Amino acid sequence: STIWWLGYDTPELDFSMTSTTRAEEGADDLRRFVAGLRTSHQGAPTHLTVAGHSYGSTVVGVASSQGNGLGADDIIALGSPGMTVDTAAELNIDPDHVWVGQAEDDVIDWVDNLTLGKDPSERGFGGKNIAIDTSGHNGYWESGSQSLANQGRIIAGKQPTTVPKERDDWPFVPFW
């Protein structure tokens, strides 16, 4: 099954989206929610994947990097402005189970690395980049796309199609 959790106050289109405050405020609730899913499940443990899109990936990053982490089998970050950590190893999960997807034309690429942590799609972060064939910041769930199929593979505990991390950190270089 799939559950969409939105148990935190999302930032508005202002400076709140450049701060980790809302992610920090929502992290404990997300950890408790995931722990509740594990506790209430009957039978053999299931494969549990936690995915975050945009600032939601920042919430996932804070929740996973603190305490004992999320207890997820896999983490997916889509269109992420940063997960508040410098490496996937800081997420209390095997970095081979941290999956990152970013569309080539996602506007988030212009704002990552500023205040929410290292861009998880860059080489030095660790984790694995999944193939994304959709466009824009909100296209990751386009029906029939490789992007959606890769997410489904991860959720099912199967290997998605991955791509190499193509760039290292982009230092801010003024154009003047």
mmCIF file of C-alpha atoms in Angstrom:
data_model
loop_
_atom_site.group_PDB
_atom_site.id
_atom_site.type_symbol
_atom_site.label_atom_id
_atom_site.label_comp_id
_atom_site.label_asym_id
_atom_site.label_seq_id
_atom_site.Cartn_x
_atom_site.Cartn_y
_atom_site.Cartn_z
ATOM 1 C CA SER A 1 0.000 0.000 0.000
ATOM 2 C CA THR A 2 0.997 3.618 -0.343
ATOM 3 C CA ILE A 3 0.383 6.341 2.215
ATOM 4 C CA TRP A 4 0.850 10.045 1.533
ATOM 5 C CA TRP A 5 1.889 11.683 4.815
ATOM 6 C CA LEU A 6 1.777 15.443 5.144
ATOM 7 C CA GLY A 7 2.104 15.876 8.888
ATOM 8 C CA TYR A 8 4.099 19.100 8.945
ATOM 9 C CA ASP A 9 3.572 22.735 8.023
ATOM 10 C CA THR A 10 4.956 23.152 4.544
ATOM 11 C CA PRO A 11 6.832 26.359 3.847
ATOM 12 C CA GLU A 12 5.233 29.175 1.900
ATOM 13 C CA LEU A 13 6.812 30.805 -1.116
ATOM 14 C CA ASP A 14 8.945 32.995 1.113
ATOM 15 C CA PHE A 15 12.137 32.649 3.125
ATOM 16 C CA SER A 16 10.632 29.810 5.199
ATOM 17 C CA MET A 17 11.474 27.481 2.306
ATOM 18 C CA THR A 18 15.178 28.258 2.738
ATOM 19 C CA SER A 19 15.167 27.370 6.432
ATOM 20 C CA THR A 20 15.320 23.953 8.065
ATOM 21 C CA THR A 21 12.879 25.075 10.784
ATOM 22 C CA ARG A 22 9.755 23.462 9.346
ATOM 23 C CA ALA A 23 11.656 20.267 8.538
ATOM 24 C CA GLU A 24 12.992 20.100 12.092
ATOM 25 C CA GLU A 25 9.496 20.669 13.483
ATOM 26 C CA GLY A 26 8.056 17.833 11.364
ATOM 27 C CA ALA A 27 10.881 15.305 11.787
ATOM 28 C CA ASP A 28 9.741 13.821 15.111
ATOM 29 C CA ASP A 29 6.202 13.344 13.813
ATOM 30 C CA LEU A 30 7.491 11.577 10.708
ATOM 31 C CA ARG A 31 9.725 9.281 12.797
ATOM 32 C CA ARG A 32 6.774 8.432 15.087
ATOM 33 C CA PHE A 33 4.506 7.829 12.087
ATOM 34 C CA VAL A 34 6.961 5.424 10.442
ATOM 35 C CA ALA A 35 7.574 3.667 13.772
ATOM 36 C CA GLY A 36 3.805 3.316 14.157
ATOM 37 C CA LEU A 37 3.561 1.687 10.733
ATOM 38 C CA ARG A 38 6.215 -0.845 11.721
ATOM 39 C CA THR A 39 4.625 -1.508 15.118
ATOM 40 C CA SER A 40 1.057 -1.895 13.883
ATOM 41 C CA HIS A 41 1.951 -4.233 11.014
ATOM 42 C CA GLN A 42 1.022 -7.832 11.616
ATOM 43 C CA GLY A 43 2.953 -10.712 10.131
ATOM 44 C CA ALA A 44 6.383 -10.747 8.574
ATOM 45 C CA PRO A 45 8.061 -7.349 8.219
ATOM 46 C CA THR A 46 7.338 -5.638 4.921
ATOM 47 C CA HIS A 47 9.621 -3.565 2.723
ATOM 48 C CA LEU A 48 9.153 0.044 3.832
ATOM 49 C CA THR A 49 10.206 2.958 1.626
ATOM 50 C CA VAL A 50 9.998 6.596 2.669
ATOM 51 C CA ALA A 51 9.967 9.083 -0.207
ATOM 52 C CA GLY A 52 10.141 12.845 -0.024
ATOM 53 C CA HIS A 53 9.580 15.374 -2.782
ATOM 54 C CA SER A 54 10.991 18.894 -2.737
ATOM 55 C CA TYR A 55 10.995 20.266 0.830
ATOM 56 C CA GLY A 56 9.484 16.936 1.898
ATOM 57 C CA SER A 57 12.890 15.385 1.183
ATOM 58 C CA THR A 58 14.349 17.904 3.626
ATOM 59 C CA VAL A 59 11.914 16.653 6.280
ATOM 60 C CA VAL A 60 12.928 13.064 5.458
ATOM 61 C CA GLY A 61 16.596 14.057 5.740
ATOM 62 C CA VAL A 62 16.176 15.610 9.188
ATOM 63 C CA ALA A 63 14.035 12.713 10.431
ATOM 64 C CA SER A 64 16.438 10.093 9.130
ATOM 65 C CA SER A 65 19.622 11.773 10.327
ATOM 66 C CA GLN A 66 18.506 12.165 13.933
ATOM 67 C CA GLY A 67 18.156 9.588 16.675
ATOM 68 C CA ASN A 68 17.944 6.072 15.296
ATOM 69 C CA GLY A 69 16.726 7.313 11.929
ATOM 70 C CA LEU A 70 13.503 6.293 10.227
ATOM 71 C CA GLY A 71 13.925 2.540 10.186
ATOM 72 C CA ALA A 72 13.097 2.518 6.475
ATOM 73 C CA ASP A 73 14.478 -0.039 4.063
ATOM 74 C CA ASP A 74 14.871 2.594 1.338
ATOM 75 C CA ILE A 75 14.689 6.376 1.073
ATOM 76 C CA ILE A 76 13.806 8.258 -2.106
ATOM 77 C CA ALA A 77 14.471 11.982 -2.554
ATOM 78 C CA LEU A 78 12.879 13.593 -5.614
ATOM 79 C CA GLY A 79 13.517 17.181 -6.679
ATOM 80 C CA SER A 80 15.388 17.741 -3.430
ATOM 81 C CA PRO A 81 16.737 21.147 -2.376
ATOM 82 C CA GLY A 82 18.848 19.319 0.241
ATOM 83 C CA MET A 83 18.419 16.825 3.052
ATOM 84 C CA THR A 84 20.352 18.849 5.713
ATOM 85 C CA VAL A 85 23.312 16.467 5.587
ATOM 86 C CA ASP A 86 26.463 16.322 3.486
ATOM 87 C CA THR A 87 26.425 12.592 2.752
ATOM 88 C CA ALA A 88 23.917 9.767 2.433
ATOM 89 C CA ALA A 89 25.841 7.919 5.164
ATOM 90 C CA GLU A 90 24.519 10.472 7.684
ATOM 91 C CA LEU A 91 20.929 9.284 7.110
ATOM 92 C CA ASN A 92 21.200 6.213 9.372
ATOM 93 C CA ILE A 93 20.655 3.883 6.422
ATOM 94 C CA ASP A 94 22.986 2.083 4.038
ATOM 95 C CA PRO A 95 23.802 4.689 1.337
ATOM 96 C CA ASP A 96 23.084 1.987 -1.268
ATOM 97 C CA HIS A 97 19.441 2.351 -0.203
ATOM 98 C CA VAL A 98 19.275 6.122 -0.663
ATOM 99 C CA TRP A 99 17.825 6.910 -4.090
ATOM 100 C CA VAL A 100 17.817 10.370 -5.646
ATOM 101 C CA GLY A 101 15.929 11.609 -8.683
ATOM 102 C CA GLN A 102 16.043 15.006 -10.300
ATOM 103 C CA ALA A 103 14.641 16.054 -13.670
ATOM 104 C CA GLU A 104 17.123 17.871 -15.876
ATOM 105 C CA ASP A 105 14.930 20.963 -15.968
ATOM 106 C CA ASP A 106 13.765 20.911 -12.341
ATOM 107 C CA VAL A 107 13.975 24.490 -11.032
ATOM 108 C CA ILE A 108 15.171 23.143 -7.690
ATOM 109 C CA ASP A 109 18.596 22.772 -9.293
ATOM 110 C CA TRP A 110 18.931 26.559 -9.082
ATOM 111 C CA VAL A 111 18.299 26.716 -5.322
ATOM 112 C CA ASP A 112 19.922 23.592 -3.888
ATOM 113 C CA ASN A 113 23.173 23.836 -1.920
ATOM 114 C CA LEU A 114 22.127 27.196 -0.538
ATOM 115 C CA THR A 115 20.784 26.488 2.943
ATOM 116 C CA LEU A 116 19.278 22.999 3.161
ATOM 117 C CA GLY A 117 22.401 20.904 2.736
ATOM 118 C CA LYS A 118 24.359 19.383 -0.089
ATOM 119 C CA ASP A 119 22.538 18.546 -3.309
ATOM 120 C CA PRO A 120 21.852 14.795 -2.974
ATOM 121 C CA SER A 121 22.060 14.348 -6.748
ATOM 122 C CA GLU A 122 25.738 15.331 -6.794
ATOM 123 C CA ARG A 123 28.604 12.848 -6.823
ATOM 124 C CA GLY A 124 30.021 13.486 -3.340
ATOM 125 C CA PHE A 125 26.700 12.903 -1.563
ATOM 126 C CA GLY A 126 26.624 9.146 -2.035
ATOM 127 C CA GLY A 127 23.463 7.206 -2.581
ATOM 128 C CA LYS A 128 22.319 6.377 -6.090
ATOM 129 C CA ASN A 129 20.686 8.490 -8.766
ATOM 130 C CA ILE A 130 17.706 6.916 -10.481
ATOM 131 C CA ALA A 131 16.874 7.543 -14.123
ATOM 132 C CA ILE A 132 14.313 10.326 -14.496
ATOM 133 C CA ASP A 133 12.647 10.920 -17.842
ATOM 134 C CA THR A 134 10.045 13.453 -16.765
ATOM 135 C CA SER A 135 10.108 17.217 -16.871
ATOM 136 C CA GLY A 136 9.830 19.974 -14.289
ATOM 137 C CA HIS A 137 9.541 19.971 -10.536
ATOM 138 C CA ASN A 138 6.250 18.085 -10.306
ATOM 139 C CA GLY A 139 6.448 15.558 -13.157
ATOM 140 C CA TYR A 140 8.003 12.656 -11.239
ATOM 141 C CA TRP A 141 4.703 10.725 -11.124
ATOM 142 C CA GLU A 142 3.787 10.998 -14.811
ATOM 143 C CA SER A 143 1.882 7.898 -15.867
ATOM 144 C CA GLY A 144 3.943 5.507 -17.980
ATOM 145 C CA SER A 145 7.245 7.248 -17.179
ATOM 146 C CA GLN A 146 10.509 5.599 -16.282
ATOM 147 C CA SER A 147 10.552 7.954 -13.277
ATOM 148 C CA LEU A 148 7.394 6.401 -11.866
ATOM 149 C CA ALA A 149 8.487 2.863 -12.772
ATOM 150 C CA ASN A 150 11.789 3.358 -10.916
ATOM 151 C CA GLN A 151 9.973 4.522 -7.812
ATOM 152 C CA GLY A 152 7.752 1.452 -8.024
ATOM 153 C CA ARG A 153 10.786 -0.825 -8.285
ATOM 154 C CA ILE A 154 12.334 0.709 -5.167
ATOM 155 C CA ILE A 155 9.070 0.453 -3.225
ATOM 156 C CA ALA A 156 8.842 -3.214 -4.234
ATOM 157 C CA GLY A 157 12.435 -3.812 -3.081
ATOM 158 C CA LYS A 158 13.737 -4.247 -6.616
ATOM 159 C CA GLN A 159 16.629 -2.580 -8.450
ATOM 160 C CA PRO A 160 15.680 0.584 -10.374
ATOM 161 C CA THR A 161 17.492 1.918 -13.420
ATOM 162 C CA THR A 162 20.307 4.109 -12.156
ATOM 163 C CA VAL A 163 22.451 6.768 -13.784
ATOM 164 C CA PRO A 164 25.897 8.040 -12.824
ATOM 165 C CA LYS A 165 26.177 11.203 -10.801
ATOM 166 C CA GLU A 166 27.366 13.630 -13.402
ATOM 167 C CA ARG A 167 28.755 16.530 -11.437
ATOM 168 C CA ASP A 168 30.450 17.484 -8.243
ATOM 169 C CA ASP A 169 29.320 20.376 -6.075
ATOM 170 C CA TRP A 170 28.683 23.525 -7.992
ATOM 171 C CA PRO A 171 30.356 26.306 -6.056
ATOM 172 C CA PHE A 172 28.584 29.622 -6.286
ATOM 173 C CA VAL A 173 30.397 31.642 -8.906
ATOM 174 C CA PRO A 174 29.132 35.156 -9.510
ATOM 175 C CA PHE A 175 28.621 36.015 -13.148
ATOM 176 C CA TRP A 176 30.242 39.440 -12.901
#
